[in-house]
Amino acid sequence: MENLRVRLINIKDFDILSELCCLEENISYAQDIINNINVNITPKNFLSSFIIYNCSHDIIGKNHIDENLDLINTAKNMIFSETYSDLKKYVTKYCHLFEIWKKKDYKLIIDSLCHEFFQTNLSILNIPTNNIEKKMLLTCYRNKIVHYASKLVSSEDVCNILYNYSPLKYTHKELTTKYNKDFFTNLSYQFDSDNFIPFLDVIDFLCDFYITIQNKKIEHIKAIFNRGYFNDILHNNYNNDDIKFFSNKAFDLIKSVQIHDNNTLLEKYRYEVITNSTYLPDIIENIVNLTISLTNNIENMQKN
């Protein structure tokens, strides 16, 4: 254990320490120790004790230190064990605690990375083609997320999890099948017959969709796609200004996330509303069409 302590104990940088834990020479040292104490642990998991102890804030998170003190202290005891007997005892305990941590806190880390990776891709999607500098900055940030994920100690391919992650609940094909021309023809008919339920159900869908991809704007999105608000004004009274206000807010939200090339169509829809084309079923159909197009863009983004 002394050789590994000399090599690793003073390394406090997460990236550097992670790279050192992947070096064949250090893996070989770890394997020799494991063979001597006869404990069922992989060399990488054994070496992870240095990361858990030296880089607790990076790997565990500063908000979760207290609840994982037993794991951190056990990693420390492993590292500073002077006898094989003590080392075996602490490694056995570390294996148990490490597995508990991975199942609980590790999932939070993966979920957080997946969300951040997806949001960064979404931001890149929204950048105008000629804004090369911003695209490069976000691409570098996205690469850092992947690099961080690649350093996590796991039996899973975390990078592959990132690349395949999508919070979307429906595919582009499912949405185009459901929200077709017949659907909106029926919605208009029901709307004109004072049956507003199909319309309100679409409001719910849009609210759920945009919260899913923009969960930092939950209250803002709920205020735009508000079933209760629409149920109230449709059964009582509303005017063109109400519809224009809603439409502008909805179009602004979509414009903030959709591919830049779709902005021309969006502004065409907005202009129609401004010039008093304020029939709600038509407006909601246009908003759904933009949403379906966004879904297609997201799916294509994930393929590249």
GROMACS .gro file of N, CA and C in nm, residues 87-247:
model
  483
   87LEU      N    1  -0.611  -0.384   0.648
   87LEU     CA    2  -0.651  -0.347   0.512
   87LEU      C    3  -0.768  -0.431   0.464
   88LYS      N    4  -0.761  -0.562   0.489
   88LYS     CA    5  -0.869  -0.650   0.447
   88LYS      C    6  -1.001  -0.610   0.513
   89LYS      N    7  -0.993  -0.576   0.642
   89LYS     CA    8  -1.113  -0.536   0.716
   89LYS      C    9  -1.175  -0.410   0.655
   90TYR      N   10  -1.090  -0.311   0.626
   90TYR     CA   11  -1.142  -0.184   0.573
   90TYR      C   12  -1.186  -0.195   0.427
   91VAL      N   13  -1.116  -0.278   0.351
   91VAL     CA   14  -1.156  -0.298   0.211
   91VAL      C   15  -1.293  -0.365   0.205
   92THR      N   16  -1.314  -0.463   0.290
   92THR     CA   17  -1.444  -0.532   0.295
   92THR      C   18  -1.556  -0.433   0.328
   93LYS      N   19  -1.530  -0.348   0.426
   93LYS     CA   20  -1.630  -0.247   0.464
   93LYS      C   21  -1.648  -0.145   0.351
   94TYR      N   22  -1.536  -0.107   0.289
   94TYR     CA   23  -1.542  -0.008   0.180
   94TYR      C   24  -1.625  -0.061   0.063
   95CYS      N   25  -1.608  -0.186   0.029
   95CYS     CA   26  -1.686  -0.247  -0.081
   95CYS      C   27  -1.835  -0.232  -0.055
   96HIS      N   28  -1.874  -0.260   0.068
   96HIS     CA   29  -2.016  -0.252   0.104
   96HIS      C   30  -2.068  -0.108   0.095
   97LEU      N   31  -1.994  -0.015   0.154
   97LEU     CA   32  -2.037   0.125   0.155
   97LEU      C   33  -2.032   0.187   0.015
   98PHE      N   34  -1.931   0.146  -0.061
   98PHE     CA   35  -1.914   0.199  -0.197
   98PHE      C   36  -2.032   0.158  -0.285
   99GLU      N   37  -2.079   0.035  -0.270
   99GLU     CA   38  -2.194  -0.012  -0.348
   99GLU      C   39  -2.322   0.063  -0.309
  100ILE      N   40  -2.339   0.087  -0.179
  100ILE     CA   41  -2.456   0.163  -0.134
  100ILE      C   42  -2.452   0.304  -0.192
  101TRP      N   43  -2.334   0.367  -0.187
  101TRP     CA   44  -2.320   0.502  -0.241
  101TRP      C   45  -2.348   0.505  -0.391
  102LYS      N   46  -2.295   0.409  -0.463
  102LYS     CA   47  -2.315   0.406  -0.608
  102LYS      C   48  -2.462   0.396  -0.644
  103LYS      N   49  -2.535   0.313  -0.569
  103LYS     CA   50  -2.677   0.294  -0.600
  103LYS      C   51  -2.760   0.418  -0.567
  104LYS      N   52  -2.714   0.496  -0.469
  104LYS     CA   53  -2.792   0.611  -0.426
  104LYS      C   54  -2.739   0.741  -0.486
  105ASP      N   55  -2.626   0.786  -0.442
  105ASP     CA   56  -2.572   0.915  -0.487
  105ASP      C   57  -2.518   0.910  -0.629
  106TYR      N   58  -2.464   0.795  -0.667
  106TYR     CA   59  -2.405   0.785  -0.801
  106TYR      C   60  -2.512   0.806  -0.908
  107LYS      N   61  -2.632   0.756  -0.882
  107LYS     CA   62  -2.742   0.777  -0.977
  107LYS      C   63  -2.773   0.925  -0.993
  108LEU      N   64  -2.764   1.000  -0.883
  108LEU     CA   65  -2.788   1.144  -0.889
  108LEU      C   66  -2.685   1.213  -0.977
  109ILE      N   67  -2.560   1.167  -0.967
  109ILE     CA   68  -2.453   1.225  -1.049
  109ILE      C   69  -2.478   1.197  -1.196
  110ILE      N   70  -2.511   1.072  -1.227
  110ILE     CA   71  -2.537   1.035  -1.367
  110ILE      C   72  -2.656   1.114  -1.422
  111ASP      N   73  -2.763   1.121  -1.343
  111ASP     CA   74  -2.882   1.196  -1.386
  111ASP      C   75  -2.848   1.343  -1.411
  112SER      N   76  -2.767   1.399  -1.322
  112SER     CA   77  -2.728   1.540  -1.336
  112SER      C   78  -2.644   1.561  -1.461
  113LEU      N   79  -2.551   1.470  -1.487
  113LEU     CA   80  -2.466   1.480  -1.606
  113LEU      C   81  -2.549   1.466  -1.733
  114CYS      N   82  -2.641   1.370  -1.732
  114CYS     CA   83  -2.728   1.349  -1.849
  114CYS      C   84  -2.810   1.473  -1.879
  115HIS      N   85  -2.866   1.532  -1.774
  115HIS     CA   86  -2.949   1.651  -1.792
  115HIS      C   87  -2.864   1.766  -1.845
  116GLU      N   88  -2.745   1.784  -1.788
  116GLU     CA   89  -2.658   1.895  -1.831
  116GLU      C   90  -2.611   1.875  -1.974
  117PHE      N   91  -2.582   1.750  -2.010
  117PHE     CA   92  -2.538   1.718  -2.147
  117PHE      C   93  -2.651   1.748  -2.246
  118PHE      N   94  -2.772   1.707  -2.210
  118PHE     CA   95  -2.887   1.731  -2.298
  118PHE      C   96  -2.914   1.881  -2.313
  119GLN      N   97  -2.912   1.955  -2.202
  119GLN     CA   98  -2.938   2.098  -2.206
  119GLN      C   99  -2.832   2.172  -2.288
  120THR      N  100  -2.708   2.126  -2.279
  120THR     CA  101  -2.601   2.189  -2.358
  120THR      C  102  -2.623   2.163  -2.506
  121ASN      N  103  -2.660   2.041  -2.540
  121ASN     CA  104  -2.692   2.010  -2.680
  121ASN      C  105  -2.809   2.095  -2.730
  122LEU      N  106  -2.907   2.114  -2.644
  122LEU     CA  107  -3.023   2.195  -2.680
  122LEU      C  108  -2.981   2.341  -2.705
  123SER      N  109  -2.890   2.390  -2.622
  123SER     CA  110  -2.839   2.527  -2.641
  123SER      C  111  -2.761   2.540  -2.771
  124ILE      N  112  -2.682   2.437  -2.804
  124ILE     CA  113  -2.607   2.438  -2.930
  124ILE      C  114  -2.703   2.438  -3.048
  125LEU      N  115  -2.809   2.362  -3.034
  125LEU     CA  116  -2.911   2.354  -3.140
  125LEU      C  117  -2.971   2.491  -3.169
  126ASN      N  118  -2.982   2.573  -3.066
  126ASN     CA  119  -3.050   2.703  -3.076
  126ASN      C  120  -2.960   2.816  -3.127
  127ILE      N  121  -2.829   2.788  -3.141
  127ILE     CA  122  -2.734   2.892  -3.182
  127ILE      C  123  -2.743   2.916  -3.333
  128PRO      N  124  -2.747   3.043  -3.376
  128PRO     CA  125  -2.742   3.072  -3.521
  128PRO      C  126  -2.615   3.016  -3.583
  129THR      N  127  -2.622   2.972  -3.706
  129THR     CA  128  -2.510   2.908  -3.775
  129THR      C  129  -2.386   2.996  -3.777
  130ASN      N  130  -2.405   3.127  -3.790
  130ASN     CA  131  -2.290   3.216  -3.803
  130ASN      C  132  -2.226   3.255  -3.670
  131ASN      N  133  -2.285   3.213  -3.558
  131ASN     CA  134  -2.227   3.243  -3.427
  131ASN      C  135  -2.131   3.130  -3.387
  132ILE      N  136  -2.018   3.127  -3.455
  132ILE     CA  137  -1.922   3.017  -3.438
  132ILE      C  138  -1.859   3.019  -3.299
  133GLU      N  139  -1.831   3.137  -3.247
  133GLU     CA  140  -1.764   3.148  -3.118
  133GLU      C  141  -1.847   3.086  -3.005
  134LYS      N  142  -1.975   3.121  -3.001
  134LYS     CA  143  -2.062   3.065  -2.896
  134LYS      C  144  -2.077   2.915  -2.911
  135LYS      N  145  -2.086   2.870  -3.035
  135LYS     CA  146  -2.098   2.726  -3.059
  135LYS      C  147  -1.974   2.652  -3.012
  136MET      N  148  -1.856   2.711  -3.035
  136MET     CA  149  -1.731   2.649  -2.991
  136MET      C  150  -1.723   2.642  -2.839
  137LEU      N  151  -1.766   2.750  -2.772
  137LEU     CA  152  -1.763   2.753  -2.626
  137LEU      C  153  -1.853   2.645  -2.566
  138LEU      N  154  -1.973   2.633  -2.620
  138LEU     CA  155  -2.066   2.532  -2.569
  138LEU      C  156  -2.020   2.391  -2.604
  139THR      N  157  -1.958   2.375  -2.720
  139THR     CA  158  -1.905   2.244  -2.758
  139THR      C  159  -1.793   2.202  -2.664
  140CYS      N  160  -1.707   2.298  -2.626
  140CYS     CA  161  -1.600   2.269  -2.530
  140CYS      C  162  -1.657   2.229  -2.395
  141TYR      N  163  -1.762   2.300  -2.353
  141TYR     CA  164  -1.827   2.267  -2.226
  141TYR      C  165  -1.888   2.128  -2.232
  142ARG      N  166  -1.952   2.095  -2.344
  142ARG     CA  167  -2.011   1.962  -2.362
  142ARG      C  168  -1.902   1.855  -2.356
  143ASN      N  169  -1.787   1.882  -2.416
  143ASN     CA  170  -1.676   1.786  -2.414
  143ASN      C  171  -1.623   1.766  -2.272
  144LYS      N  172  -1.627   1.872  -2.191
  144LYS     CA  173  -1.585   1.860  -2.051
  144LYS      C  174  -1.679   1.768  -1.973
  145ILE      N  175  -1.807   1.777  -2.003
  145ILE     CA  176  -1.905   1.689  -1.938
  145ILE      C  177  -1.873   1.543  -1.971
  146VAL      N  178  -1.846   1.518  -2.099
  146VAL     CA  179  -1.812   1.381  -2.143
  146VAL      C  180  -1.683   1.335  -2.076
  147HIS      N  181  -1.585   1.425  -2.070
  147HIS     CA  182  -1.456   1.390  -2.008
  147HIS      C  183  -1.475   1.355  -1.860
  148TYR      N  184  -1.555   1.434  -1.791
  148TYR     CA  185  -1.583   1.407  -1.650
  148TYR      C  186  -1.652   1.271  -1.636
  149ALA      N  187  -1.749   1.245  -1.722
  149ALA     CA  188  -1.823   1.118  -1.717
  149ALA      C  189  -1.730   0.999  -1.741
  150SER      N  190  -1.634   1.018  -1.830
  150SER     CA  191  -1.542   0.908  -1.864
  150SER      C  192  -1.451   0.871  -1.747
  151LYS      N  193  -1.436   0.964  -1.652
  151LYS     CA  194  -1.347   0.940  -1.538
  151LYS      C  195  -1.419   0.876  -1.419
  152LEU      N  196  -1.551   0.868  -1.427
  152LEU     CA  197  -1.625   0.810  -1.315
  152LEU      C  198  -1.599   0.660  -1.306
  153VAL      N  199  -1.583   0.614  -1.185
  153VAL     CA  200  -1.561   0.471  -1.163
  153VAL      C  201  -1.695   0.399  -1.173
  154SER      N  202  -1.709   0.314  -1.274
  154SER     CA  203  -1.837   0.247  -1.296
  154SER      C  204  -1.819   0.127  -1.386
  155SER      N  205  -1.905   0.027  -1.367
  155SER     CA  206  -1.905  -0.089  -1.457
  155SER      C  207  -1.982  -0.056  -1.584
  156GLU      N  208  -2.055   0.058  -1.583
  156GLU     CA  209  -2.134   0.100  -1.699
  156GLU      C  210  -2.052   0.193  -1.788
  157ASP      N  211  -2.090   0.201  -1.915
  157ASP     CA  212  -2.032   0.298  -2.007
  157ASP      C  213  -2.109   0.428  -1.989
  158VAL      N  214  -2.060   0.515  -1.900
  158VAL     CA  215  -2.132   0.637  -1.865
  158VAL      C  216  -2.144   0.730  -1.986
  159CYS      N  217  -2.040   0.736  -2.068
  159CYS     CA  218  -2.044   0.822  -2.187
  159CYS      C  219  -2.156   0.778  -2.281
  160ASN      N  220  -2.171   0.648  -2.294
  160ASN     CA  221  -2.278   0.596  -2.380
  160ASN      C  222  -2.416   0.630  -2.324
  161ILE      N  223  -2.427   0.630  -2.192
  161ILE     CA  224  -2.552   0.670  -2.127
  161ILE      C  225  -2.583   0.816  -2.161
  162LEU      N  226  -2.480   0.901  -2.157
  162LEU     CA  227  -2.499   1.042  -2.192
  162LEU      C  228  -2.550   1.058  -2.335
  163TYR      N  229  -2.482   0.989  -2.427
  163TYR     CA  230  -2.515   1.004  -2.569
  163TYR      C  231  -2.658   0.956  -2.600
  164ASN      N  232  -2.704   0.857  -2.525
  164ASN     CA  233  -2.835   0.798  -2.553
  164ASN      C  234  -2.948   0.859  -2.470
  165TYR      N  235  -2.913   0.948  -2.379
  165TYR     CA  236  -3.015   1.005  -2.289
  165TYR      C  237  -3.109   1.100  -2.363
  166SER      N  238  -3.236   1.086  -2.334
  166SER     CA  239  -3.336   1.182  -2.381
  166SER      C  240  -3.451   1.186  -2.282
  167PRO      N  241  -3.491   1.305  -2.237
  167PRO     CA  242  -3.604   1.315  -2.145
  167PRO      C  243  -3.739   1.308  -2.217
  168LEU      N  244  -3.736   1.311  -2.350
  168LEU     CA  245  -3.861   1.314  -2.426
  168LEU      C  246  -3.944   1.188  -2.402
  169LYS      N  247  -4.074   1.207  -2.384
  169LYS     CA  248  -4.164   1.095  -2.358
  169LYS      C  249  -4.224   1.037  -2.485
  170TYR      N  250  -4.217   1.114  -2.594
  170TYR     CA  251  -4.277   1.071  -2.720
  170TYR      C  252  -4.178   1.093  -2.834
  171THR      N  253  -4.177   1.002  -2.928
  171THR     CA  254  -4.091   1.017  -3.045
  171THR      C  255  -4.157   1.109  -3.147
  172HIS      N  256  -4.078   1.153  -3.242
  172HIS     CA  257  -4.130   1.236  -3.351
  172HIS      C  258  -4.239   1.162  -3.427
  173LYS      N  259  -4.216   1.034  -3.450
  173LYS     CA  260  -4.314   0.953  -3.523
  173LYS      C  261  -4.446   0.944  -3.446
  174GLU      N  262  -4.437   0.923  -3.316
  174GLU     CA  263  -4.559   0.913  -3.234
  174GLU      C  264  -4.638   1.044  -3.236
  175LEU      N  265  -4.567   1.155  -3.232
  175LEU     CA  266  -4.636   1.285  -3.231
  175LEU      C  267  -4.700   1.317  -3.365
  176THR      N  268  -4.629   1.286  -3.474
  176THR     CA  269  -4.687   1.313  -3.606
  176THR      C  270  -4.807   1.223  -3.633
  177THR      N  271  -4.804   1.103  -3.577
  177THR     CA  272  -4.917   1.011  -3.593
  177THR      C  273  -5.039   1.060  -3.514
  178LYS      N  274  -5.014   1.107  -3.393
  178LYS     CA  275  -5.126   1.150  -3.308
  178LYS      C  276  -5.181   1.286  -3.352
  179TYR      N  277  -5.091   1.383  -3.367
  179TYR     CA  278  -5.135   1.520  -3.396
  179TYR      C  279  -5.133   1.548  -3.547
  180ASN      N  280  -5.217   1.475  -3.618
  180ASN     CA  281  -5.225   1.491  -3.764
  180ASN      C  282  -5.342   1.585  -3.799
  181LYS      N  283  -5.366   1.601  -3.929
  181LYS     CA  284  -5.472   1.692  -3.975
  181LYS      C  285  -5.610   1.652  -3.923
  182ASP      N  286  -5.637   1.522  -3.922
  182ASP     CA  287  -5.767   1.474  -3.872
  182ASP      C  288  -5.787   1.513  -3.726
  183PHE      N  289  -5.678   1.503  -3.649
  183PHE     CA  290  -5.687   1.538  -3.507
  183PHE      C  291  -5.731   1.683  -3.491
  184PHE      N  292  -5.668   1.773  -3.566
  184PHE     CA  293  -5.699   1.915  -3.550
  184PHE      C  294  -5.832   1.954  -3.615
  185THR      N  295  -5.873   1.880  -3.717
  185THR     CA  296  -6.007   1.901  -3.774
  185THR      C  297  -6.113   1.870  -3.669
  186ASN      N  298  -6.092   1.758  -3.599
  186ASN     CA  299  -6.185   1.719  -3.492
  186ASN      C  300  -6.179   1.817  -3.375
  187LEU      N  301  -6.056   1.861  -3.341
  187LEU     CA  302  -6.041   1.956  -3.231
  187LEU      C  303  -6.118   2.085  -3.261
  188SER      N  304  -6.108   2.134  -3.385
  188SER     CA  305  -6.180   2.256  -3.424
  188SER      C  306  -6.331   2.236  -3.415
  189TYR      N  307  -6.375   2.120  -3.460
  189TYR     CA  308  -6.519   2.090  -3.455
  189TYR      C  309  -6.568   2.088  -3.310
  190GLN      N  310  -6.493   2.020  -3.224
  190GLN     CA  311  -6.530   2.013  -3.082
  190GLN      C  312  -6.525   2.152  -3.017
  191PHE      N  313  -6.424   2.228  -3.053
  191PHE     CA  314  -6.408   2.363  -2.999
  191PHE      C  315  -6.527   2.451  -3.036
  192ASP      N  316  -6.566   2.444  -3.163
  192ASP     CA  317  -6.680   2.524  -3.210
  192ASP      C  318  -6.812   2.479  -3.150
  193SER      N  319  -6.813   2.355  -3.101
  193SER     CA  320  -6.933   2.301  -3.035
  193SER      C  321  -6.929   2.321  -2.884
  194ASP      N  322  -6.834   2.405  -2.841
  194ASP     CA  323  -6.815   2.436  -2.698
  194ASP      C  324  -6.769   2.317  -2.614
  195ASN      N  325  -6.710   2.218  -2.681
  195ASN     CA  326  -6.643   2.110  -2.608
  195ASN      C  327  -6.493   2.141  -2.613
  196PHE      N  328  -6.442   2.195  -2.504
  196PHE     CA  329  -6.304   2.244  -2.503
  196PHE      C  330  -6.203   2.141  -2.451
  197ILE      N  331  -6.250   2.023  -2.416
  197ILE     CA  332  -6.161   1.923  -2.355
  197ILE      C  333  -6.045   1.885  -2.448
  198PRO      N  334  -6.068   1.854  -2.577
  198PRO     CA  335  -5.953   1.822  -2.664
  198PRO      C  336  -5.849   1.934  -2.669
  199PHE      N  337  -5.898   2.058  -2.675
  199PHE     CA  338  -5.807   2.173  -2.676
  199PHE      C  339  -5.728   2.180  -2.545
  200LEU      N  340  -5.795   2.165  -2.433
  200LEU     CA  341  -5.730   2.171  -2.302
  200LEU      C  342  -5.630   2.057  -2.284
  201ASP      N  343  -5.661   1.941  -2.341
  201ASP     CA  344  -5.567   1.828  -2.334
  201ASP      C  345  -5.437   1.859  -2.409
  202VAL      N  346  -5.447   1.931  -2.520
  202VAL     CA  347  -5.327   1.972  -2.594
  202VAL      C  348  -5.246   2.073  -2.512
  203ILE      N  349  -5.315   2.162  -2.442
  203ILE     CA  350  -5.247   2.256  -2.353
  203ILE      C  351  -5.167   2.179  -2.248
  204ASP      N  352  -5.227   2.073  -2.192
  204ASP     CA  353  -5.156   1.988  -2.094
  204ASP      C  354  -5.033   1.923  -2.157
  205PHE      N  355  -5.048   1.871  -2.278
  205PHE     CA  356  -4.936   1.807  -2.347
  205PHE      C  357  -4.821   1.906  -2.365
  206LEU      N  358  -4.852   2.027  -2.411
  206LEU     CA  359  -4.748   2.127  -2.435
  206LEU      C  360  -4.679   2.167  -2.305
  207CYS      N  361  -4.756   2.181  -2.200
  207CYS     CA  362  -4.699   2.214  -2.069
  207CYS      C  363  -4.601   2.106  -2.025
  208ASP      N  364  -4.643   1.982  -2.034
  208ASP     CA  365  -4.559   1.869  -1.994
  208ASP      C  366  -4.434   1.859  -2.082
  209PHE      N  367  -4.450   1.879  -2.212
  209PHE     CA  368  -4.337   1.868  -2.305
  209PHE      C  369  -4.229   1.970  -2.272
  210TYR      N  370  -4.268   2.095  -2.257
  210TYR     CA  371  -4.166   2.199  -2.236
  210TYR      C  372  -4.107   2.198  -2.096
  211ILE      N  373  -4.183   2.152  -1.997
  211ILE     CA  374  -4.125   2.132  -1.864
  211ILE      C  375  -4.020   2.021  -1.870
  212THR      N  376  -4.046   1.919  -1.948
  212THR     CA  377  -3.953   1.807  -1.961
  212THR      C  378  -3.818   1.851  -2.016
  213ILE      N  379  -3.818   1.940  -2.113
  213ILE     CA  380  -3.691   1.981  -2.173
  213ILE      C  381  -3.635   2.111  -2.115
  214GLN      N  382  -3.715   2.181  -2.035
  214GLN     CA  383  -3.670   2.307  -1.975
  214GLN      C  384  -3.714   2.314  -1.829
  215ASN      N  385  -3.661   2.221  -1.748
  215ASN     CA  386  -3.714   2.211  -1.611
  215ASN      C  387  -3.666   2.322  -1.517
  216LYS      N  388  -3.585   2.414  -1.568
  216LYS     CA  389  -3.549   2.531  -1.488
  216LYS      C  390  -3.650   2.645  -1.507
  217LYS      N  391  -3.745   2.624  -1.598
  217LYS     CA  392  -3.846   2.727  -1.626
  217LYS      C  393  -3.988   2.675  -1.596
  218ILE      N  394  -3.999   2.589  -1.498
  218ILE     CA  395  -4.127   2.522  -1.471
  218ILE      C  396  -4.240   2.622  -1.449
  219GLU      N  397  -4.220   2.718  -1.360
  219GLU     CA  398  -4.328   2.812  -1.328
  219GLU      C  399  -4.365   2.897  -1.448
  220HIS      N  400  -4.265   2.938  -1.525
  220HIS     CA  401  -4.289   3.018  -1.646
  220HIS      C  402  -4.372   2.939  -1.747
  221ILE      N  403  -4.337   2.812  -1.765
  221ILE     CA  404  -4.408   2.727  -1.861
  221ILE      C  405  -4.550   2.699  -1.814
  222LYS      N  406  -4.565   2.674  -1.685
  222LYS     CA  407  -4.700   2.650  -1.630
  222LYS      C  408  -4.790   2.773  -1.647
  223ALA      N  409  -4.730   2.890  -1.642
  223ALA     CA  410  -4.808   3.013  -1.660
  223ALA      C  411  -4.853   3.030  -1.804
  224ILE      N  412  -4.773   2.981  -1.899
  224ILE     CA  413  -4.809   2.993  -2.041
  224ILE      C  414  -4.914   2.889  -2.079
  225PHE      N  415  -4.882   2.763  -2.052
  225PHE     CA  416  -4.973   2.653  -2.087
  225PHE      C  417  -5.052   2.612  -1.963
  226ASN      N  418  -5.146   2.698  -1.928
  226ASN     CA  419  -5.221   2.685  -1.803
  226ASN      C  420  -5.363   2.638  -1.832
  227ARG      N  421  -5.388   2.510  -1.808
  227ARG     CA  422  -5.521   2.453  -1.837
  227ARG      C  423  -5.632   2.527  -1.763
  228GLY      N  424  -5.607   2.556  -1.635
  228GLY     CA  425  -5.709   2.624  -1.555
  228GLY      C  426  -5.744   2.761  -1.611
  229TYR      N  427  -5.642   2.834  -1.656
  229TYR     CA  428  -5.665   2.967  -1.713
  229TYR      C  429  -5.751   2.957  -1.838
  230PHE      N  430  -5.715   2.865  -1.928
  230PHE     CA  431  -5.791   2.851  -2.052
  230PHE      C  432  -5.933   2.799  -2.025
  231ASN      N  433  -5.945   2.708  -1.933
  231ASN     CA  434  -6.078   2.657  -1.899
  231ASN      C  435  -6.169   2.771  -1.850
  232ASP      N  436  -6.109   2.862  -1.774
  232ASP     CA  437  -6.185   2.975  -1.721
  232ASP      C  438  -6.227   3.072  -1.832
  233ILE      N  439  -6.132   3.115  -1.916
  233ILE     CA  440  -6.167   3.217  -2.016
  233ILE      C  441  -6.255   3.160  -2.127
  234LEU      N  442  -6.239   3.032  -2.160
  234LEU     CA  443  -6.320   2.973  -2.266
  234LEU      C  444  -6.466   2.959  -2.224
  235HIS      N  445  -6.489   2.937  -2.095
  235HIS     CA  446  -6.626   2.924  -2.046
  235HIS      C  447  -6.685   3.057  -2.002
  236ASN      N  448  -6.603   3.161  -2.001
  236ASN     CA  449  -6.653   3.292  -1.959
  236ASN      C  450  -6.634   3.393  -2.072
  237ASN      N  451  -6.521   3.460  -2.070
  237ASN     CA  452  -6.504   3.563  -2.172
  237ASN      C  453  -6.355   3.589  -2.196
  238TYR      N  454  -6.318   3.613  -2.320
  238TYR     CA  455  -6.180   3.651  -2.352
  238TYR      C  456  -6.182   3.737  -2.477
  239ASN      N  457  -6.071   3.807  -2.499
  239ASN     CA  458  -6.063   3.893  -2.618
  239ASN      C  459  -5.935   3.865  -2.695
  240ASN      N  460  -5.917   3.934  -2.805
  240ASN     CA  461  -5.801   3.910  -2.890
  240ASN      C  462  -5.669   3.941  -2.820
  241ASP      N  463  -5.670   4.038  -2.731
  241ASP     CA  464  -5.547   4.070  -2.658
  241ASP      C  465  -5.501   3.953  -2.571
  242ASP      N  466  -5.596   3.881  -2.511
  242ASP     CA  467  -5.561   3.762  -2.432
  242ASP      C  468  -5.491   3.658  -2.519
  243ILE      N  469  -5.545   3.638  -2.638
  243ILE     CA  470  -5.489   3.537  -2.729
  243ILE      C  471  -5.352   3.579  -2.780
  244LYS      N  472  -5.338   3.707  -2.813
  244LYS     CA  473  -5.209   3.758  -2.862
  244LYS      C  474  -5.102   3.748  -2.753
  245PHE      N  475  -5.141   3.777  -2.630
  245PHE     CA  476  -5.047   3.769  -2.518
  245PHE      C  477  -4.998   3.625  -2.500
  246PHE      N  478  -5.093   3.532  -2.498
  246PHE     CA  479  -5.058   3.390  -2.487
  246PHE      C  480  -4.967   3.346  -2.601
  247SER      N  481  -5.004   3.381  -2.724
  247SER     CA  482  -4.930   3.338  -2.842
  247SER      C  483  -4.787   3.389  -2.839
   0.00000   0.00000   0.00000
